[in-house]
XYZ file of C-alpha atoms in Angstrom:
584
model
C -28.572 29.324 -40.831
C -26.300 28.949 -43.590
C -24.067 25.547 -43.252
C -24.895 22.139 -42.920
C -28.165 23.357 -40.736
C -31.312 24.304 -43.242
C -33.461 27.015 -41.511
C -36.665 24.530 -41.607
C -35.172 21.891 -39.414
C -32.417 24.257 -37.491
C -35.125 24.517 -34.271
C -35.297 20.668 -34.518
C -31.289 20.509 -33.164
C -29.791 20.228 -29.857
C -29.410 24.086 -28.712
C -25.358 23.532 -28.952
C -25.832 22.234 -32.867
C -27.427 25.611 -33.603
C -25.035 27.403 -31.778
C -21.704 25.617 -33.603
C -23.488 26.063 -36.744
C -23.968 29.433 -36.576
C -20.396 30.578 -36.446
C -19.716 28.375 -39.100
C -17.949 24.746 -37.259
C -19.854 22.229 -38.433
C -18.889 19.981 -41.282
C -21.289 17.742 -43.418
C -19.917 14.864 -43.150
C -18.704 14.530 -39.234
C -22.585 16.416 -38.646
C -23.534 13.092 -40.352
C -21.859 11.064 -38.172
C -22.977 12.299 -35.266
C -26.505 12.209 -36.139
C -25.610 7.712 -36.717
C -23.954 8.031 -33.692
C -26.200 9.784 -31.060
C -28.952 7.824 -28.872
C -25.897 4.745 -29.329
C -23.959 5.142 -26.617
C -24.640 6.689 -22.926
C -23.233 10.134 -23.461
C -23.815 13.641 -23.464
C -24.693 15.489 -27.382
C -21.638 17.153 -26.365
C -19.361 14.376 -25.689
C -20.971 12.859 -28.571
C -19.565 15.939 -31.093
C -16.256 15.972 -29.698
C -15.935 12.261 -30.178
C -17.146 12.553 -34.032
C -15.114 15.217 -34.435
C -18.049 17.857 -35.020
C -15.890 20.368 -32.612
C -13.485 20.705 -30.030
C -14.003 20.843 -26.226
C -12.707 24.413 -26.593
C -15.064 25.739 -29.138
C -17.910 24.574 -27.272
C -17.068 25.919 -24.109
C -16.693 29.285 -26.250
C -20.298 29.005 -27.837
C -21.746 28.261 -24.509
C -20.146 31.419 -23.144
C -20.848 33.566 -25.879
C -24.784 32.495 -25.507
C -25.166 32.588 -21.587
C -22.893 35.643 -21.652
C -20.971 34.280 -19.206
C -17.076 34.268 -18.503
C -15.171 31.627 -20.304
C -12.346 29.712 -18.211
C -9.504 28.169 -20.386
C -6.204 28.717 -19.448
C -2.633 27.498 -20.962
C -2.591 23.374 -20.691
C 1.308 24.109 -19.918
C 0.564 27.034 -17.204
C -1.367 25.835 -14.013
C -4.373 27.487 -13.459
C -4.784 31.134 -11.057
C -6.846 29.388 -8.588
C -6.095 28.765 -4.861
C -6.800 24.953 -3.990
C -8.008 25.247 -0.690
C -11.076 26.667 -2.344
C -11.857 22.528 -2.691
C -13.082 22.253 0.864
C -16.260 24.572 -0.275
C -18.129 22.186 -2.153
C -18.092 18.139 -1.713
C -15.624 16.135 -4.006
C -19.011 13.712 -5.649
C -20.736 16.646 -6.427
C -17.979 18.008 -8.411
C -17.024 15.037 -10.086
C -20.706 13.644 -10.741
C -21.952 17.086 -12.324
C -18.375 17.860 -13.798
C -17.940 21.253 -11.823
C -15.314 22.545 -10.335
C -14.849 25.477 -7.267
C -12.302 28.438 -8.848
C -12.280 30.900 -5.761
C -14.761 32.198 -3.246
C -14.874 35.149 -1.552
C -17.400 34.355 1.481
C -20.386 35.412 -0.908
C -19.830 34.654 -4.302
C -18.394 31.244 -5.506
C -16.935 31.018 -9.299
C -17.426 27.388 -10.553
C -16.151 26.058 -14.031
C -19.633 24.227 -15.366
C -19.162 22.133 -18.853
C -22.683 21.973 -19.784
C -25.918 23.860 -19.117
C -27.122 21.614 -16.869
C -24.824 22.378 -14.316
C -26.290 25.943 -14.187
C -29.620 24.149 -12.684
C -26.928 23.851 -9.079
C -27.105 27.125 -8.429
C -29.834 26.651 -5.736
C -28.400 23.360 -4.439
C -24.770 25.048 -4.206
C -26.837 28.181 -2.446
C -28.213 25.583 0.385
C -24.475 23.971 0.741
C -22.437 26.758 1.331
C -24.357 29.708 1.485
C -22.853 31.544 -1.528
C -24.495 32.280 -4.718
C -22.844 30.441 -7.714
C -21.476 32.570 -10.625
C -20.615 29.797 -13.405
C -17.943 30.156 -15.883
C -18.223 27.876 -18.851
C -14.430 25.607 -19.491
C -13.107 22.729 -21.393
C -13.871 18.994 -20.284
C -10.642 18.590 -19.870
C -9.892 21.653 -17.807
C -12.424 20.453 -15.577
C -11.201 16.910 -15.229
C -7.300 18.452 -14.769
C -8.776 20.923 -11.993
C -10.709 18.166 -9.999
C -7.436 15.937 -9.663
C -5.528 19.073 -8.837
C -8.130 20.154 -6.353
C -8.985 16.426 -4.820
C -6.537 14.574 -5.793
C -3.216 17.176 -4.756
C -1.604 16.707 -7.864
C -0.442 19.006 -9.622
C -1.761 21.078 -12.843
C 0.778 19.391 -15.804
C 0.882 16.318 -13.714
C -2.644 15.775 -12.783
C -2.710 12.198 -13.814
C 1.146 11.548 -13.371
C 2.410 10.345 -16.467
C -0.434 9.439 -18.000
C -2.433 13.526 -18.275
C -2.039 13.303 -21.936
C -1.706 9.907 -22.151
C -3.720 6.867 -23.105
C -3.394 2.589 -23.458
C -2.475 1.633 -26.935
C -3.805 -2.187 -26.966
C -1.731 -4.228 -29.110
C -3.693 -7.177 -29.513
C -1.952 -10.910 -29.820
C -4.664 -13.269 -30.850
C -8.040 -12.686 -32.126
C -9.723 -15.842 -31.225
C -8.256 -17.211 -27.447
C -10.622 -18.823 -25.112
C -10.662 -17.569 -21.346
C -7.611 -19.726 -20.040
C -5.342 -18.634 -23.060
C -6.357 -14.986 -22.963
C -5.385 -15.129 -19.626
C -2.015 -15.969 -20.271
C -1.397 -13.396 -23.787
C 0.207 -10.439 -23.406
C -1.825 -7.304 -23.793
C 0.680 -4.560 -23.629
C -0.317 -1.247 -22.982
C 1.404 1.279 -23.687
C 1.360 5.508 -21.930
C 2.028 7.221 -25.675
C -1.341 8.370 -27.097
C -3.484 11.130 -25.969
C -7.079 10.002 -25.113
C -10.125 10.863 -26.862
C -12.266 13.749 -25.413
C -15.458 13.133 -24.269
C -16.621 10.414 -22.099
C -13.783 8.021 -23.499
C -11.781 9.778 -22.862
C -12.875 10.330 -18.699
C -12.879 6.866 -18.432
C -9.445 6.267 -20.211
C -7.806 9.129 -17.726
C -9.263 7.174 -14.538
C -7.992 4.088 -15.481
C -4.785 5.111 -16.401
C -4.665 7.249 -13.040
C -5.520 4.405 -10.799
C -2.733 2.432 -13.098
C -0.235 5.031 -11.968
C -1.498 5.251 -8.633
C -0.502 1.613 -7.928
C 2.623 1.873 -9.610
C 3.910 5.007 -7.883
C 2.831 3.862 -4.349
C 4.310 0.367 -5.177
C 0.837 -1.737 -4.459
C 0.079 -5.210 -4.684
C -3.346 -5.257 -5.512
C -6.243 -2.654 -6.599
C -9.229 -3.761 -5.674
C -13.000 -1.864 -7.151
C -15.810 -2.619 -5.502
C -19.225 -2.083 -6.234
C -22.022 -1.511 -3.298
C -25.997 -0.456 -3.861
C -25.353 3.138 -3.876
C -21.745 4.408 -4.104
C -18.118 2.197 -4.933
C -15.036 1.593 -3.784
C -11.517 1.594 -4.729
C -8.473 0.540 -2.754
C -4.846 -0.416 -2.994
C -2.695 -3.018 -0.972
C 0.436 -0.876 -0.545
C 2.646 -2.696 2.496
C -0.114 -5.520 2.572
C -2.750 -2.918 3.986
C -5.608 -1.580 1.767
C -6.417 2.287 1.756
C -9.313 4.026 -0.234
C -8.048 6.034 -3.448
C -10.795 8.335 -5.132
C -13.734 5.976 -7.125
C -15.272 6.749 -10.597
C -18.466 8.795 -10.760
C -21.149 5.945 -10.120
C -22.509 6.621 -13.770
C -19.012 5.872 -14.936
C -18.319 2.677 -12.994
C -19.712 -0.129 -15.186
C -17.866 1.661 -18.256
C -14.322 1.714 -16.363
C -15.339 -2.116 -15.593
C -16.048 -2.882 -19.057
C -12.379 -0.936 -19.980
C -10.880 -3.004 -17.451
C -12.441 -6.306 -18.715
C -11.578 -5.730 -22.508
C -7.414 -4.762 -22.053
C -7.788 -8.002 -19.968
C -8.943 -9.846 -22.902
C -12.580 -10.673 -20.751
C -15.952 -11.748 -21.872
C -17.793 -8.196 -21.323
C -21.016 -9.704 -22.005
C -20.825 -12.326 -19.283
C -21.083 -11.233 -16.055
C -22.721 -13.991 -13.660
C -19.352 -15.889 -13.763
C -15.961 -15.238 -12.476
C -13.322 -14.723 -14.786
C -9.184 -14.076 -14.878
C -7.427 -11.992 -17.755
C -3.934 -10.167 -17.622
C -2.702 -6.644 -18.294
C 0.585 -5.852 -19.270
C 1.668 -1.701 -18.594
C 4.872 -0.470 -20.394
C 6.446 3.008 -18.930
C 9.391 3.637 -21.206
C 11.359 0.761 -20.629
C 9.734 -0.224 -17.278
C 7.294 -3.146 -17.929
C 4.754 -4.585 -15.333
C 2.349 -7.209 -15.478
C -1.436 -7.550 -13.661
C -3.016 -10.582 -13.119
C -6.734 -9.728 -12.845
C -9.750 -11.075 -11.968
C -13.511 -10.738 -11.770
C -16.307 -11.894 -8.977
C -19.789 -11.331 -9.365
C -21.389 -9.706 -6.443
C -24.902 -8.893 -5.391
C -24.678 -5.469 -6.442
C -22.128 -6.004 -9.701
C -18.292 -7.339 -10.764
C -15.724 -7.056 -8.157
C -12.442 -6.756 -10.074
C -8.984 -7.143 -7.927
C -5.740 -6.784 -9.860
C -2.807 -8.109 -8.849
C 0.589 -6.302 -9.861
C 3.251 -8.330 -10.382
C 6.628 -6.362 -11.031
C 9.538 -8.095 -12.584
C 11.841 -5.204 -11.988
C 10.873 -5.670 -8.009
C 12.086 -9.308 -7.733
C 15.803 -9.957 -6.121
C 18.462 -10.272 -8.714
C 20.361 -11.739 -5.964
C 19.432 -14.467 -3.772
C 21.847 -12.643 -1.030
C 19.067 -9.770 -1.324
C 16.510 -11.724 0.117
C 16.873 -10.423 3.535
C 17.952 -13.693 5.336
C 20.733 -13.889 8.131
C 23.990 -15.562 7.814
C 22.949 -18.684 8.737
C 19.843 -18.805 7.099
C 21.233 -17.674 3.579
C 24.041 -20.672 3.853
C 21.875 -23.496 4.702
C 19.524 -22.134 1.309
C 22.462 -21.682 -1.060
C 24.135 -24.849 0.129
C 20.767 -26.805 -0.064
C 19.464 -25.579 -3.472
C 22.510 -27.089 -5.188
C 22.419 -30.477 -4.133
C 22.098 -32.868 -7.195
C 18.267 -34.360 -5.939
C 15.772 -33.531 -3.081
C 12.987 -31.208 -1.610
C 12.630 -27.744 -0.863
C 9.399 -25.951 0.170
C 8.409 -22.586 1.028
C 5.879 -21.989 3.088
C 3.279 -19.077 4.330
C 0.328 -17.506 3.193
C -1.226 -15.870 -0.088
C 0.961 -12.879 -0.746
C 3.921 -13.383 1.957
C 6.562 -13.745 -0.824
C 6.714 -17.322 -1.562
C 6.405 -16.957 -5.311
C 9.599 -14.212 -5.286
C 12.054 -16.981 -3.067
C 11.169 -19.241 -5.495
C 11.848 -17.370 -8.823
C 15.525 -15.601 -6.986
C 16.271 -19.264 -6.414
C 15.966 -19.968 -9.823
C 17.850 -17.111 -11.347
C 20.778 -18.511 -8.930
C 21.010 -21.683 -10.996
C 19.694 -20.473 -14.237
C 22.573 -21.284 -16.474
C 23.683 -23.019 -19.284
C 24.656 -26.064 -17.858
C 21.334 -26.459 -16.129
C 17.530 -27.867 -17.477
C 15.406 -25.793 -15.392
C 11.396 -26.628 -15.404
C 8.188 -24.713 -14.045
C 4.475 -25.467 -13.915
C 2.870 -22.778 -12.818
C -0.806 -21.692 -12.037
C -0.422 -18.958 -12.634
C 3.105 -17.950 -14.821
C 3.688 -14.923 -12.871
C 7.177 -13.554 -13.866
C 8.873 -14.695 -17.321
C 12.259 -15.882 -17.818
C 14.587 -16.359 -20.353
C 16.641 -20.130 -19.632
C 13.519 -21.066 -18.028
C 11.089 -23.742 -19.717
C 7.800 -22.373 -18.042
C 4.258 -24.364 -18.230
C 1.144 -22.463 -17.377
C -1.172 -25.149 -16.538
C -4.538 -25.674 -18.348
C -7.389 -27.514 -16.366
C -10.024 -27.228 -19.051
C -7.624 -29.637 -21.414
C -6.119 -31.689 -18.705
C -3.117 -30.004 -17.709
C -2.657 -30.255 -14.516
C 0.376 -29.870 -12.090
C 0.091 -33.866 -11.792
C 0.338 -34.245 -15.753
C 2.941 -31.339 -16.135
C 5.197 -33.311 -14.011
C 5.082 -36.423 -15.535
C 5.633 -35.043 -18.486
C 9.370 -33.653 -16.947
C 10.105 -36.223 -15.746
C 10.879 -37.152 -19.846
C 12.604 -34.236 -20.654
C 15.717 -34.833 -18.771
C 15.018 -31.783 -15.930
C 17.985 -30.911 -13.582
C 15.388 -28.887 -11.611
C 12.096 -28.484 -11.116
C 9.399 -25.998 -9.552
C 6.027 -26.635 -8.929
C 3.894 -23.424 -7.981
C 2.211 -25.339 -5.848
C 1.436 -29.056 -3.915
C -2.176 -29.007 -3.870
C -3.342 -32.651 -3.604
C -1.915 -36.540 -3.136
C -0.847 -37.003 -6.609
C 0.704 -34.025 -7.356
C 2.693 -34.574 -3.717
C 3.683 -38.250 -4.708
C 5.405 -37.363 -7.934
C 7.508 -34.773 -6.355
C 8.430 -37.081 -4.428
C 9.314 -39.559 -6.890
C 11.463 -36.780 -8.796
C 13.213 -35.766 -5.892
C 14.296 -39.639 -5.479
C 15.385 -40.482 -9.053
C 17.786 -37.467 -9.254
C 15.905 -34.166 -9.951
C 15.602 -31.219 -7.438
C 12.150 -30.222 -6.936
C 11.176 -26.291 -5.472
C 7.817 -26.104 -4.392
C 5.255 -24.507 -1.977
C 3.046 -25.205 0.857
C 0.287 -22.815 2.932
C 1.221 -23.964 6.529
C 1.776 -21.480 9.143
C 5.304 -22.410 9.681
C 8.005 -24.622 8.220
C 7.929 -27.535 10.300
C 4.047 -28.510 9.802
C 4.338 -29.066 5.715
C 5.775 -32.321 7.018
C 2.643 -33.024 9.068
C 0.807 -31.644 5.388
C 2.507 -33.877 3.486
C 1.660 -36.947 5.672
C -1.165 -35.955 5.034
C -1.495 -36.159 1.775
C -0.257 -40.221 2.144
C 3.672 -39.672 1.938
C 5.474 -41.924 4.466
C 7.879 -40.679 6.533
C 11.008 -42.866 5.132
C 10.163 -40.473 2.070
C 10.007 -37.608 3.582
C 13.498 -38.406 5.445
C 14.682 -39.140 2.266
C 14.256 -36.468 0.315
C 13.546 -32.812 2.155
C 16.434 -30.670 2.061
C 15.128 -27.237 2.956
C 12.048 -26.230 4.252
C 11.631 -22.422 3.852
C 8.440 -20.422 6.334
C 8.525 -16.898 5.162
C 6.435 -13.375 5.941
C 6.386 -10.120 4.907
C 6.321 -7.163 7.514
C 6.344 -3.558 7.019
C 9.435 -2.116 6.799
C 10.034 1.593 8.918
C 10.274 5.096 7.044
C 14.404 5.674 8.052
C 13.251 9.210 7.411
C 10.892 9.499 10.410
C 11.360 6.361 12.750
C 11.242 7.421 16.420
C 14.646 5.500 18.605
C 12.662 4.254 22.193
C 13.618 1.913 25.025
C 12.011 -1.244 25.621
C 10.621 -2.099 28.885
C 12.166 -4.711 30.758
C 8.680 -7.478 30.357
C 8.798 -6.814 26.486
C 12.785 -7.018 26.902
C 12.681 -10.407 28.231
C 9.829 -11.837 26.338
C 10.842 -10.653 22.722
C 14.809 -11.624 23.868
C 15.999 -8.217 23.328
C 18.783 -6.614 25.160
C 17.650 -3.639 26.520
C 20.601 -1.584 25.710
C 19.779 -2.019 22.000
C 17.325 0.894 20.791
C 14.369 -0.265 19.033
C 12.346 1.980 16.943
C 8.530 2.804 16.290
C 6.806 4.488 13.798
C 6.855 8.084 13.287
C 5.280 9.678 9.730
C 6.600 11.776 7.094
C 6.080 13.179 3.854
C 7.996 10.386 2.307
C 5.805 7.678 3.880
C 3.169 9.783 3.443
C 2.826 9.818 7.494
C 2.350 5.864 7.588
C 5.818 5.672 9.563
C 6.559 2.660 7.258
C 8.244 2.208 3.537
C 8.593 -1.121 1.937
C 7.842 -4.302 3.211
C 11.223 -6.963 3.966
C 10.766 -10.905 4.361
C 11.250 -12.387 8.016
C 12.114 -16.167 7.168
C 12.538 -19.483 9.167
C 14.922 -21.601 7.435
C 15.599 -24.825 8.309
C 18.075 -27.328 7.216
C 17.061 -31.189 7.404
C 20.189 -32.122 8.741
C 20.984 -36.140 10.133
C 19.307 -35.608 13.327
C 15.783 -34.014 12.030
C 15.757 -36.585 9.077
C 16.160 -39.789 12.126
C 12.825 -37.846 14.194
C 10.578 -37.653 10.413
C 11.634 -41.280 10.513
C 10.622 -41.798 14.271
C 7.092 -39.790 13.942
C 8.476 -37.666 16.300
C 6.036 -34.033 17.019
C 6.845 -31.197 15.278
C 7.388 -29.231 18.509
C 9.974 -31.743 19.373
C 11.946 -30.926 15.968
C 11.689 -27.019 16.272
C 13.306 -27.604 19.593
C 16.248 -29.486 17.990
C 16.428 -26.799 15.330
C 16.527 -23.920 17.485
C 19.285 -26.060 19.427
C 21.110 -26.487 15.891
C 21.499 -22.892 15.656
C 18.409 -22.026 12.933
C 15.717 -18.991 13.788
C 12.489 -19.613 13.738
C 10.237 -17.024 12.677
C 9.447 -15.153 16.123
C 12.986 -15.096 16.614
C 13.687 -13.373 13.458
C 11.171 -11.054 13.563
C 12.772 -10.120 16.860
C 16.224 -10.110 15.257
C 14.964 -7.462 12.848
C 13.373 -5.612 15.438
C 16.695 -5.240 16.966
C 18.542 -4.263 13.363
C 15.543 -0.913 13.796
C 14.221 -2.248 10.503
C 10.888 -2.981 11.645
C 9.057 -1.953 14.650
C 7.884 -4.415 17.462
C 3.875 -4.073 16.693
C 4.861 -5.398 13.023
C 7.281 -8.297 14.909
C 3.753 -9.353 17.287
C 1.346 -9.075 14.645
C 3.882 -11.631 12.345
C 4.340 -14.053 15.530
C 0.484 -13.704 16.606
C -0.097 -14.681 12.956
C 1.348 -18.576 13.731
């Protein structure tokens, strides 16, 4: 040994320090940092000298060859690889991706496998008992590896094995050093796909995080959800409100891509027995989204669901919405009345939040003081004065509004009417000349009157000052590519109020839906107007069956019936319509 190595301690070294050194890669003064570095962090001594900078993933691969005199497998990173992917069905996808192996062809007796480190030559008897083959290794680049197991399991491709982000990484730009919980929820951490990431382990867990980032994105998700269980994880994203399983980190990897995820999101890593909410902010060339994440400790570690929240996605046009003639007249008409109440209605995720803000944009201008409290500020807006409220320092929704009420509003939105107080001063504001947007969860539109009695408003109030009251869902919307034209049955034709001459449509399944039979979700809405007679039965304490009746009369849908109506347009399919009108 000639280098940075002396022959007394050279035996002393990791097998892969001896074999650098001896064709001459190693440099004082990175050798020096490895040595502060290693036993640190839970990595490999090989991950360790590509992070310091000792050598590259390339020149190791090489040395390990050249010592096991064995082939060495690095092709082109701008050529895909000779390989035939079907070869993936051989061995099982955690095997690969725990040991960091991957299957290169087989010929029904011999199976080539790409192995990073030594270790991996200890499978050859395990491989031997799964498929019956013997194992000839061939010694490759971390990254090769990584790039062949997303080709192989994940069907991407070789130059876009993590679409968009293969050579890509998150540059954090941080906005405040010293934020407590709330606040760092609210600051924008924008990350940005323009930086290679660091070899090594880093590097692994940088490339998974950015996949499942693009993952969402490209199928247009929700939510990702990563679950933790005793022996194995789980990740899955809402795409068309249902959840399906994408490929989970290596268990040894999970609590690091955790800890990544907890850190962009401006987190506490260290605390981990409580629940806590951050944000993410994801930049693709122009194309900005937001997450809204959270954290849940469970018996066997942090859940972490992110919510994605694309600007881009939300209506620029309130006539975009999706609602009927009728329904999208009585809305305009009623959201530009000089005082009163709207409210929008449904469930957690059924599209409340995006009527809301497309209502907003209609009358942002500059003739008009537009207000929000919000918990939490989901979408940003120029023209807008937004309040994110802050429970920890006494800003509530309650407070927030009161505090409007001085600043000479035109409108305002509250996310949300959660208790008695917060109710009563909407009401108050939508006496004295403001008009106040906000929601309700009630299963239709009709019963947030019953929810605001409730909540001690009298019903000379309520006649007084609702204008609109807005019940909305989200169905799935059918693949036009693949959507199969069908009869209906005269039962289903009578009960659903569907002429039978009208062909109705189920799904089918197609590449471009990847054979789901559905693309997209669109709103089904029940929109009704508080006109002179509904405002006289509030008055009267009349049921709320009683007033649907009278609406339905009046002309307005309620939300079985326009369901059905978009059965009948072949938008939807009739299991979507039931599952909507068995949801109320």
């Amino acid at each position: 040994m000639t280098n940075a190595l002396s022959a007394l301690t050279a035996q002393n070294h990791p097998l892969i320090i001896r074999l650098l050194d001896s064709i001459d890669h190693l440099d004082p003064e990175k050798l020096e940092a490895l040595w502060q570095s290693v036993g640190k962090d839970d990595v490999t001594i090989e991950e360790s000298i590509i992070r310091c900078g000792v050598a590259t993933e390339s020149q190791i691969a090489k040395s390990y060859a050249e010592h096991y005199l064995v082939p060495l497998f690095d092709p082109p990173a701008d050529a895909p690889p000779p390989i035939d992917t079907s070869v993936a069905s051989v061995l099982p996808n955690r095997l690969c991706r725990d040991h960091l192996i991957a299957p290169l062809s087989d010929d029904g007796g011999v199976l080539e496998v790409a192995v990073f480190s030594p270790d991996s030559l200890l499978l050859a008897d395990e491989i031997k008992l799964l498929t019956g083959r013997q194992m000839r290794p061939m010694f490759a680049p971390l990254s090769v590896i990584e790039r062949l197991l997303t080709m192989l399991y994940e069907e991407g491709g070789w130059n876009t094995a993590i679409p968009v982000s293969t050579a890509t990484s998150f540059q954090e730009v941080d906005d405040g050093e010293d934020l407590d919980q709330e606040e760092a929820a609210e600051a924008t951490e924008v990350i940005h796909l323009d930086q290679a990431p660091p070899p090594g382990r880093d590097g692994r867990i940088i490339r998974y995080v950015n996949s499942i980032f693009e993952q969402a994105l490209t199928t247009g998700a929700s939510d990702i959800h990563i679950e933790p269980y005793e022996d194995d994880c789980r990740v899955r994203l809402r795409v068309d409100g249902v959840l399906s399983e994408v490929q989970p980190p290596p268990m040894p990897l999970l609590n690091s891509v955790i800890s990544r995820l907890k850190v962009l999101s401006k987190m506490d890593i260290a605390e981990r027995r409580l629940p806590q909410d951050g944000a993410i902010a994801l930049r693709t060339g122009e194309h900005r989204v937001d997450m809204r994440v959270n954290t849940c400790p469970t018996v066997f570690g942090e859940k972490i669901v992110m919510r994605v929240l694309d600007k881009n996605a939300l209506p620029h046009d309130l006539s975009m919405l999706g609602m009927d003639s009728r329904q999208f007249k009585d809305l305009t008409e009623s959201i530009r009345s000089p005082h009163g109440l709207m409210l929008v209605t449904g469930p957690t995720g059924s599209g409340k939040s995006t009527t809301l803000y497309s209502c907003l944009n209609a009358l942002n201008d500059e003739k008009t003081n537009l207000c929000t409290v919000e918990d939490p500020v989901e979408f940003k807006f120029g023209g807008i004065n937004q309040v994110q409220t802050r429970a920890k320092v006494g800003l509530t929704f309650a407070s927030a509004l009161r505090a409007f009420l001085r600043q000479d509003p035109d409108v305002i939105m509250v996310g949300e009417v959660r208790d008695d107080e917060t109710a009563e001063i909407c009401m108050r504001a939508a006496l004295t000349g403001h008009f106040v947007f906000s929601t309700l969860h009630t299963n239709d539109a009709l019963s947030s009157i019953t929810r605001l009695q409730d909540m001690s408003i009298e019903p000379f109030l309520l006649a007084s000052t609702l204008r609109l009251l807005v019940a909305q869902r989200l169905v799935r919307r059918l693949c036009d590519e693949c959507k199969v034209p069908y009869q209906l049955d005269p039962e289903s034709s009578e009960r659903y109020d569907i002429p039978r001459e009208i062909p109705v449509f189920r799904a089918g399944g197609c590449d471009r839906c990847r054979n789901i039979g559905y693309k997209g979700r669109l709103a089904v809405f029940e929109v009704i107007r508080i006109n002179q007679q509904l405002k006289d039965m509030i008055q009267a304490g009349e049921s709320v069956g009683a007033m649907k009746r009278a609406a339905v009369e009046d002309g307005m849908k309620l939300l079985s019936q326009s369901a059905a109506a978009k059965v009948a347009e072949g938008l939807t399919s009739l299991e979507e319509a039931v599952s909507l009108c068995n949801d109320h």
